[in-house]
Coordinates of C-alpha atoms in Angstrom, one line a residue:
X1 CA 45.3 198.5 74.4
X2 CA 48.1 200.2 76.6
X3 CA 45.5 200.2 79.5
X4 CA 44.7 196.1 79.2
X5 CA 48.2 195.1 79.3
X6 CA 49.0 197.1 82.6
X7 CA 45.8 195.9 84.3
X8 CA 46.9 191.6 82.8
X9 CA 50.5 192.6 84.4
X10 CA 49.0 193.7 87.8
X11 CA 47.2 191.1 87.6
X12 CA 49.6 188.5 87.2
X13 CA 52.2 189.9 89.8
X14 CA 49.2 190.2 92.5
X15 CA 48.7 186.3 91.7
X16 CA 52.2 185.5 91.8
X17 CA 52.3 187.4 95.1
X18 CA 49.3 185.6 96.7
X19 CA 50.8 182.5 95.4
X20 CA 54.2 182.8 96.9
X21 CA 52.4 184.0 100.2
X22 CA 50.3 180.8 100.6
X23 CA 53.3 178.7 99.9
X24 CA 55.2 180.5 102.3
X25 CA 52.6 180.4 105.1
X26 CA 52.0 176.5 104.2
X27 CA 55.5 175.8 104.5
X28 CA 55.9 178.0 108.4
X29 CA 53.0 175.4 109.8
X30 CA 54.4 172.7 111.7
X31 CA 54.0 169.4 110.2
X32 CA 51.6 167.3 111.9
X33 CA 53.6 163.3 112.2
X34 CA 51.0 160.3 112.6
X35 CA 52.6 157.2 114.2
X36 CA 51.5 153.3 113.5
X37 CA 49.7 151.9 116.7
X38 CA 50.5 148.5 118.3
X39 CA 48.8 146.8 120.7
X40 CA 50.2 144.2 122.9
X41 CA 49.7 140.7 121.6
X42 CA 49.9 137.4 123.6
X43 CA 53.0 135.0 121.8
X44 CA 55.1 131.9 122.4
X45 CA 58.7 133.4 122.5
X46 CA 62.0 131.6 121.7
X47 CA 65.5 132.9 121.6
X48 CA 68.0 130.4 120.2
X49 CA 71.3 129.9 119.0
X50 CA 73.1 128.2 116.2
X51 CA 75.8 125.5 116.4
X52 CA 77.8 125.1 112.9
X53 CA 79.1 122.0 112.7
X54 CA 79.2 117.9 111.3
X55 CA 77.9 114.8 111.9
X56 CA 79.7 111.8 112.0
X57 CA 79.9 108.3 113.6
X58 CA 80.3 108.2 117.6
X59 CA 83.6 106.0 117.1
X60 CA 85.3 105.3 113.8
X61 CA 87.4 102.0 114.2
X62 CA 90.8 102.1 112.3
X63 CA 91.7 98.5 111.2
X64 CA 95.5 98.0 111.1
X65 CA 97.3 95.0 110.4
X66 CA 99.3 93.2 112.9
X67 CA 101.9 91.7 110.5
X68 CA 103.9 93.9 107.5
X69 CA 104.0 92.8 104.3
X70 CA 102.0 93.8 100.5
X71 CA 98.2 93.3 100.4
X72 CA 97.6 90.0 98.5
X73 CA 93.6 90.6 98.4
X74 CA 91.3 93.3 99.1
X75 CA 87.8 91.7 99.9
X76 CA 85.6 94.2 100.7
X77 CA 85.2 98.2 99.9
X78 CA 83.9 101.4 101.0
X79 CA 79.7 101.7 101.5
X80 CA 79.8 98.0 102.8
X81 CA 78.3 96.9 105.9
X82 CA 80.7 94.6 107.6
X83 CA 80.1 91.8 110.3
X84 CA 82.6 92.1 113.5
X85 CA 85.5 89.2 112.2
X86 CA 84.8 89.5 108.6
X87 CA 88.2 89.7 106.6
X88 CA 88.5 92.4 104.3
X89 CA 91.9 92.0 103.1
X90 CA 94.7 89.3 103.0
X91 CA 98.0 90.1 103.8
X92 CA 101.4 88.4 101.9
X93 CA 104.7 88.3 104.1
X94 CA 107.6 89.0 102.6
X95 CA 110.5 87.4 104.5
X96 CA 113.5 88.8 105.7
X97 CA 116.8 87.9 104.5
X98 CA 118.6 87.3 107.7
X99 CA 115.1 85.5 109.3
X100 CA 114.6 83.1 106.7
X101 CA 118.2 81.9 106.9
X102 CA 117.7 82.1 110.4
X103 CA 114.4 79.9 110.9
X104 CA 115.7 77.3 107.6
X105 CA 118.8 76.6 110.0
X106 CA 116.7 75.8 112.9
X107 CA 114.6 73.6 111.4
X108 CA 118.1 71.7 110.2
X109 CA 118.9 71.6 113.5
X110 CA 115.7 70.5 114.7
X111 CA 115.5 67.2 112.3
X112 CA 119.3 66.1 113.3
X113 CA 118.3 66.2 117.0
X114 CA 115.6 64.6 116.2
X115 CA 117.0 62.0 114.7
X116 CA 119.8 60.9 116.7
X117 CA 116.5 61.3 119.9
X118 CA 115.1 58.6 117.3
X119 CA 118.1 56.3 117.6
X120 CA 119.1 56.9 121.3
X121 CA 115.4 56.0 122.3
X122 CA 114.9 52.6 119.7
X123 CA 118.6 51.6 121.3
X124 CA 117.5 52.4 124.7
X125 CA 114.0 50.4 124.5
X126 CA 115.7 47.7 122.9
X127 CA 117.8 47.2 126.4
X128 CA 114.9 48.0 128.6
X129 CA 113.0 45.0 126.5
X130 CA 116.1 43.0 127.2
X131 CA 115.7 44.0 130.7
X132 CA 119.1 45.5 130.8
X133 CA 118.4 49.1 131.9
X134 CA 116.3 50.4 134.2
X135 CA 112.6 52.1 133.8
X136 CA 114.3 55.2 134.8
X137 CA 116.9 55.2 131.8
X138 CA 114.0 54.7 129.7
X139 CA 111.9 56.9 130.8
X140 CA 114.2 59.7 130.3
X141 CA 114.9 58.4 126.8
X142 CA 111.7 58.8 126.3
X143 CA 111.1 62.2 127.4
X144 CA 114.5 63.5 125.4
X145 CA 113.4 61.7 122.2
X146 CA 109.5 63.4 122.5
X147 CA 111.4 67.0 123.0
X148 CA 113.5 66.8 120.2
X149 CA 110.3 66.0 118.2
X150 CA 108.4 68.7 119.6
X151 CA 111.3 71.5 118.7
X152 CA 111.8 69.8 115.4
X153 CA 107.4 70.7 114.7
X154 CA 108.2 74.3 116.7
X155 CA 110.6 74.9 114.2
X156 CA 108.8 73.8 111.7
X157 CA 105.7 76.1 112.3
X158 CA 108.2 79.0 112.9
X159 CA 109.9 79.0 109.2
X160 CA 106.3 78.4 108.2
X161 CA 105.4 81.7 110.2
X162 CA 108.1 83.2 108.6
X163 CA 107.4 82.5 104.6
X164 CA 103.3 82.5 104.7
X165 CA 103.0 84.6 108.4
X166 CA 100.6 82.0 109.0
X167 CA 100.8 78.0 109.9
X168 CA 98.4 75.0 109.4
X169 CA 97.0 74.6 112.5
X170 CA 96.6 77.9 113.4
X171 CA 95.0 79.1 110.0
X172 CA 91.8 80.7 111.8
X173 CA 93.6 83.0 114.0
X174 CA 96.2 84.3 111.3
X175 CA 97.4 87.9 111.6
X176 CA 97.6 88.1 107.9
X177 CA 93.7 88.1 107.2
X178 CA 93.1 91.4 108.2
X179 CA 89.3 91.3 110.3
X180 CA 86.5 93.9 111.0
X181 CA 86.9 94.5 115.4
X182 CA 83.6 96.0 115.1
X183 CA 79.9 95.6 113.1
X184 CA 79.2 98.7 111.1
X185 CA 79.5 100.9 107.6
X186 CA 82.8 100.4 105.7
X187 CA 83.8 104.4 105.3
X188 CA 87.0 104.0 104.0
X189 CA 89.4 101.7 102.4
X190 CA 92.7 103.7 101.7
X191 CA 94.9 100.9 100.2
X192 CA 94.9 99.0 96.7
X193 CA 95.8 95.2 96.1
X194 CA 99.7 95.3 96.0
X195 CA 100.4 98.4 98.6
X196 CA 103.1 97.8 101.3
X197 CA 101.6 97.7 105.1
X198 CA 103.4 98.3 108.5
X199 CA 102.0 96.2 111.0
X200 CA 101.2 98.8 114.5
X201 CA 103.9 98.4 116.5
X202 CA 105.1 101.0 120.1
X203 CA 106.9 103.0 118.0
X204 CA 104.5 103.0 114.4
X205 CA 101.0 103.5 114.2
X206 CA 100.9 101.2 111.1
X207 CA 99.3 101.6 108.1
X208 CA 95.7 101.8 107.9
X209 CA 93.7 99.1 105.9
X210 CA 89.9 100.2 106.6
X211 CA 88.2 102.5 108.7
X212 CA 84.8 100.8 110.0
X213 CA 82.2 102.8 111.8
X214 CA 78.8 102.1 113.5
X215 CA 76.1 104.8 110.9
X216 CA 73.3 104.3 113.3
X217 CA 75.5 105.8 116.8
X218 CA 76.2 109.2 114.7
X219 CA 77.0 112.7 116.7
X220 CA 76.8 116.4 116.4
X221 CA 79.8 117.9 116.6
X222 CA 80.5 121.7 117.0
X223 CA 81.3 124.3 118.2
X224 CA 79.4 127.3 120.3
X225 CA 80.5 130.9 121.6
X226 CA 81.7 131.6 125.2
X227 CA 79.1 134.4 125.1
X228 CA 76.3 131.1 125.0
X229 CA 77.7 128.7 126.4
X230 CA 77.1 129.5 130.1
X231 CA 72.9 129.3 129.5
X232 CA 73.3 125.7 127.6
X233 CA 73.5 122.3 129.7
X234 CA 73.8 118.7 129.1
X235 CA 70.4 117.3 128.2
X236 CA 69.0 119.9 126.1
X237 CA 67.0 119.6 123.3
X238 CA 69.1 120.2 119.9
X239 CA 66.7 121.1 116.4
X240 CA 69.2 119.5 113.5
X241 CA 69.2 121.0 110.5
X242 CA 71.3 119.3 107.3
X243 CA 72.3 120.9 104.0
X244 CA 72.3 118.4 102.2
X245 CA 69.0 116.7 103.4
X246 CA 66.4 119.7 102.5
X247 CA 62.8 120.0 104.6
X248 CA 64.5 117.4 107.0
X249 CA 65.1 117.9 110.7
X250 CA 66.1 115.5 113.6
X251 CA 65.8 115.6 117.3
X252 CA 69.0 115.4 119.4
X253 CA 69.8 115.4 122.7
X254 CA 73.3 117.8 123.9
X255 CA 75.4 115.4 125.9
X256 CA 79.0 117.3 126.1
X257 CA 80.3 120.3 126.5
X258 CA 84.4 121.3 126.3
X259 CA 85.5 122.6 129.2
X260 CA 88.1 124.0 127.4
X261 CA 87.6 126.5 125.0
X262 CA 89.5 127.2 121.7
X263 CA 90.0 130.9 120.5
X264 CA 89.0 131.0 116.5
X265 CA 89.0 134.8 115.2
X266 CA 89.1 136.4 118.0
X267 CA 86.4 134.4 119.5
X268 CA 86.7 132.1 122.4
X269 CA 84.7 129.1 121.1
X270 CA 83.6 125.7 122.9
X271 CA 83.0 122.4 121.3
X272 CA 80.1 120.5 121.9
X273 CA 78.4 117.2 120.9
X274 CA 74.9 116.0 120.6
X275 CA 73.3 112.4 120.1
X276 CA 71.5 112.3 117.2
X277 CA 67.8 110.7 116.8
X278 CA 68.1 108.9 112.9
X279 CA 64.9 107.6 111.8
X280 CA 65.8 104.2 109.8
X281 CA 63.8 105.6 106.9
X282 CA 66.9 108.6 106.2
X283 CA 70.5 107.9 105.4
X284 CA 72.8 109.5 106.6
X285 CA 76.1 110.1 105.8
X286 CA 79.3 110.8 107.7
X287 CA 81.0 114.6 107.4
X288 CA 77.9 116.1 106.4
X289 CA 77.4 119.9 107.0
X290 CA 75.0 120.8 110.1
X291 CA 73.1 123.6 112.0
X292 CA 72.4 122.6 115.3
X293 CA 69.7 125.4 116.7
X294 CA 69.4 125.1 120.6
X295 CA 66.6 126.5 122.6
X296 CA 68.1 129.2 124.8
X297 CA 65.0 130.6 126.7
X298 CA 61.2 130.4 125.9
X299 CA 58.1 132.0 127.3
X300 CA 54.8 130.4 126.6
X301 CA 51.3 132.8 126.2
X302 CA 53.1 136.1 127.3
X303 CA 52.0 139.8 126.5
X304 CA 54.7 140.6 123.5
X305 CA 55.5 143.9 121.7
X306 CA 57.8 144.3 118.9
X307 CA 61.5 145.0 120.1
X308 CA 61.3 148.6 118.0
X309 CA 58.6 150.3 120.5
X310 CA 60.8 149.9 123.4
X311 CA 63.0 152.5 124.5
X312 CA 65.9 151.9 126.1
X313 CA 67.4 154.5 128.8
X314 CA 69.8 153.6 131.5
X315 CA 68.3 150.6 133.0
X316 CA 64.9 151.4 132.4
X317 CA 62.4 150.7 129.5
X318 CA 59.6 153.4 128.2
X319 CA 56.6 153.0 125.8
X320 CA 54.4 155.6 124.2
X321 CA 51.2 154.9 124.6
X322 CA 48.2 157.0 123.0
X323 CA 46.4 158.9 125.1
X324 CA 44.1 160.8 122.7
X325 CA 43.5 160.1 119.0
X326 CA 41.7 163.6 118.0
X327 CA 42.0 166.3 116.6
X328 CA 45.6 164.9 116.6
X329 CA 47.6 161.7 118.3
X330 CA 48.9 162.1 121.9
X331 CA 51.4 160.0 123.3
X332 CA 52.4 159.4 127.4
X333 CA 55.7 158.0 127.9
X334 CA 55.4 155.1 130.2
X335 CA 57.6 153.0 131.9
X336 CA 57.3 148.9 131.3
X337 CA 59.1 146.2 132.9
X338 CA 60.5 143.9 129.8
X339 CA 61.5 140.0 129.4
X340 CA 63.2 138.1 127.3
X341 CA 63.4 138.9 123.4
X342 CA 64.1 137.4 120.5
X343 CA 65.3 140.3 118.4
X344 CA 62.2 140.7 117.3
X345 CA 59.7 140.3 120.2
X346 CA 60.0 141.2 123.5
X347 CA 57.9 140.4 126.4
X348 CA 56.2 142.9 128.4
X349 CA 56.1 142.0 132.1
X350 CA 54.3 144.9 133.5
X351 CA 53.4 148.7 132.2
X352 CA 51.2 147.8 130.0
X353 CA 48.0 145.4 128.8
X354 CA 46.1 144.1 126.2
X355 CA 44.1 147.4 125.4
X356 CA 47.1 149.8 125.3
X357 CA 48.3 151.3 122.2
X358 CA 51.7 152.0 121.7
X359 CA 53.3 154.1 119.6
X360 CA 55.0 152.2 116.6
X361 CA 56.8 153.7 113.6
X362 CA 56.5 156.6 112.1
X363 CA 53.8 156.9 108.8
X364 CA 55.8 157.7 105.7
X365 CA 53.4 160.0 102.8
X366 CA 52.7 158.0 100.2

């Protein structure tokens, strides 16, 4: 019994010997790596850049009133199209003190010199009927008595102007029926029946009754990075993206560029415009959100490899390219003469062709 136990023992310490042996020796080979093949492919290329930015109107009209006062009536409100000279709100004066005394004593004034023009001129015809002055004297009675009646209806209009900002005869052209200067989209109407209004004046912008904007003359505007803005130019196509409009995009064409540039985080950055291309089927509205992605560079049918094959020494680009497939892969390194990329892409200009394989990533063991 003692003589099978030593023999199962040897036994199982020559196996665990072989064992550990194999491993060992296993473990001392070199490890054979396989690499992913690529062959060139022929692609359209683009490398572009983003714009953040809005769209709004080309010019948004501010409509201020030309007379102070409280606002009587407001006839129209924001999301209304608007006709150039249609009123949107009525203006009340409220009359100062001092002017009001001021204009009521002129037109007192006024009617007294009127009058006594009256008399002066029926005495004076009276004696020119009678032959007893000459057509001069009359004449000149005449002209007095028609300028005292003409300063009596001046003053008149003035205290008229002065309560109601607005006379009779001039009713179409009164400054307190606040107008539209433009045709367009009523954006905004900041003031309520009853809010005071200054009048724009050299030294007050006045207050601002409506703003008014043209919705069919809408820009891009945004800004771009001084590392991009030397390859972009007036005239470029602009893709348009909107957030709030989803699976839509409009053309547009880039028609400024700042000379100036503004630093933001670090970051010199440059504003820019574009013209927007609105289909009459799609609303849009003013201060929406907007990528505006601009063709930087593009190559049409060229021989592409993916960006990660390349490698990059000095000035100068390499490839691997397989040589031999058996028993086991053999790489050259090559040079190649590279193109434009995309970050993904990158063209090959020379090196390599259609045929070659190049050395990609590394397999991983599954």
């Amino acid at each position: 019994m003692k003589k099978y136990l030593k023999i199962a023992l040897l036994v199982v310490v020559a196996a665990i010997f072989i064992f550990t042996f194999v491993f060992l020796y296993q473990k001392s080979k070199p490890k054979i790596t396989v690499y992913e093949t690529i062959t060139p492919a022929v692609a359209d290329l683009e490398k572009t850049t983003v714009a953040t930015g809005k769209v709004e109107p080309r010019d948004e009209i501010l409509i201020k009133p030309q007379i102070s006062g409280i606002i009587d009536e407001l006839y129209k409100e924001a999301g209304q199209t608007i006709r150039k000279g249609e009123v949107i709100a009525k203006v009340k004066v409220i009359p100062e003190l001092g002017t009001l005394n001021s204009a009521e004593s002129r037109v007192r004034l006024a009617e007294l010199n009127a009058k006594q023009g009256e008399i002066d001129f029926s005495r004076v015809e009276k004696l020119f009927e009678d032959k007893l002055v000459s057509r001069e004297d009359y004449e000149k009675a005449e002209v007095s008595v028609k300028q005292a009646r003409e300063e009596l209806q001046t003053a008149k209009d003035n205290l008229e102007i002065v309560k109601e900002g607005i006379t009779k005869n001039s009713a179409s052209f009164s400054s307190t029926l606040i107008r539209s200067t433009i045709d367009g989209l009523i954006l905004d109407v900041p003031v309520k029946a009853g809010n005071s209004v200054i009048m724009s004046n050299t030294f007050n912008d006045g207050t601002t009754i409506a703003t008014v904007a043209n919705m069919n003359d809408l820009i891009f505007r945004g800004k771009i990075d001084e590392t991009e803005v030397g390859r972009v130019h007036e005239g470029m196509p602009v893709k348009l993206t909107i957030g709030a409009l989803q699976n839509l995009s409009f053309d547009a064409i880039l028609e400024y560029i700042s000379p100036k540039g503004v630093e933001e985080n670090g970051a010199n950055q440059f504003e820019i415009k574009a013209a927007i291309q609105v289909p009459d089927t799609v609303m849009i509205r003013s201060g929406y959100s907007a990528n505006a992605e601009i063709v930087l560079e593009r190559a049409q049918k060229a021989l592409t490899l993916p960006e990660s094959t390349i490698e990059f020494s000095g000035d100068s680009t390499f490839v691997y390219v397989m040589t031999d497939s058996v028993p086991a892969q053999k790489f050259e390194r090559k040079e190649v003469k590279v193109g434009m990329s995309d970050g993904i892409k990158i063209v090959i200009k020379d090196g390599v062709d259609g045929k070659s394989k190049v050395r990609g990533a590394e397999k991983k063991d599954k």
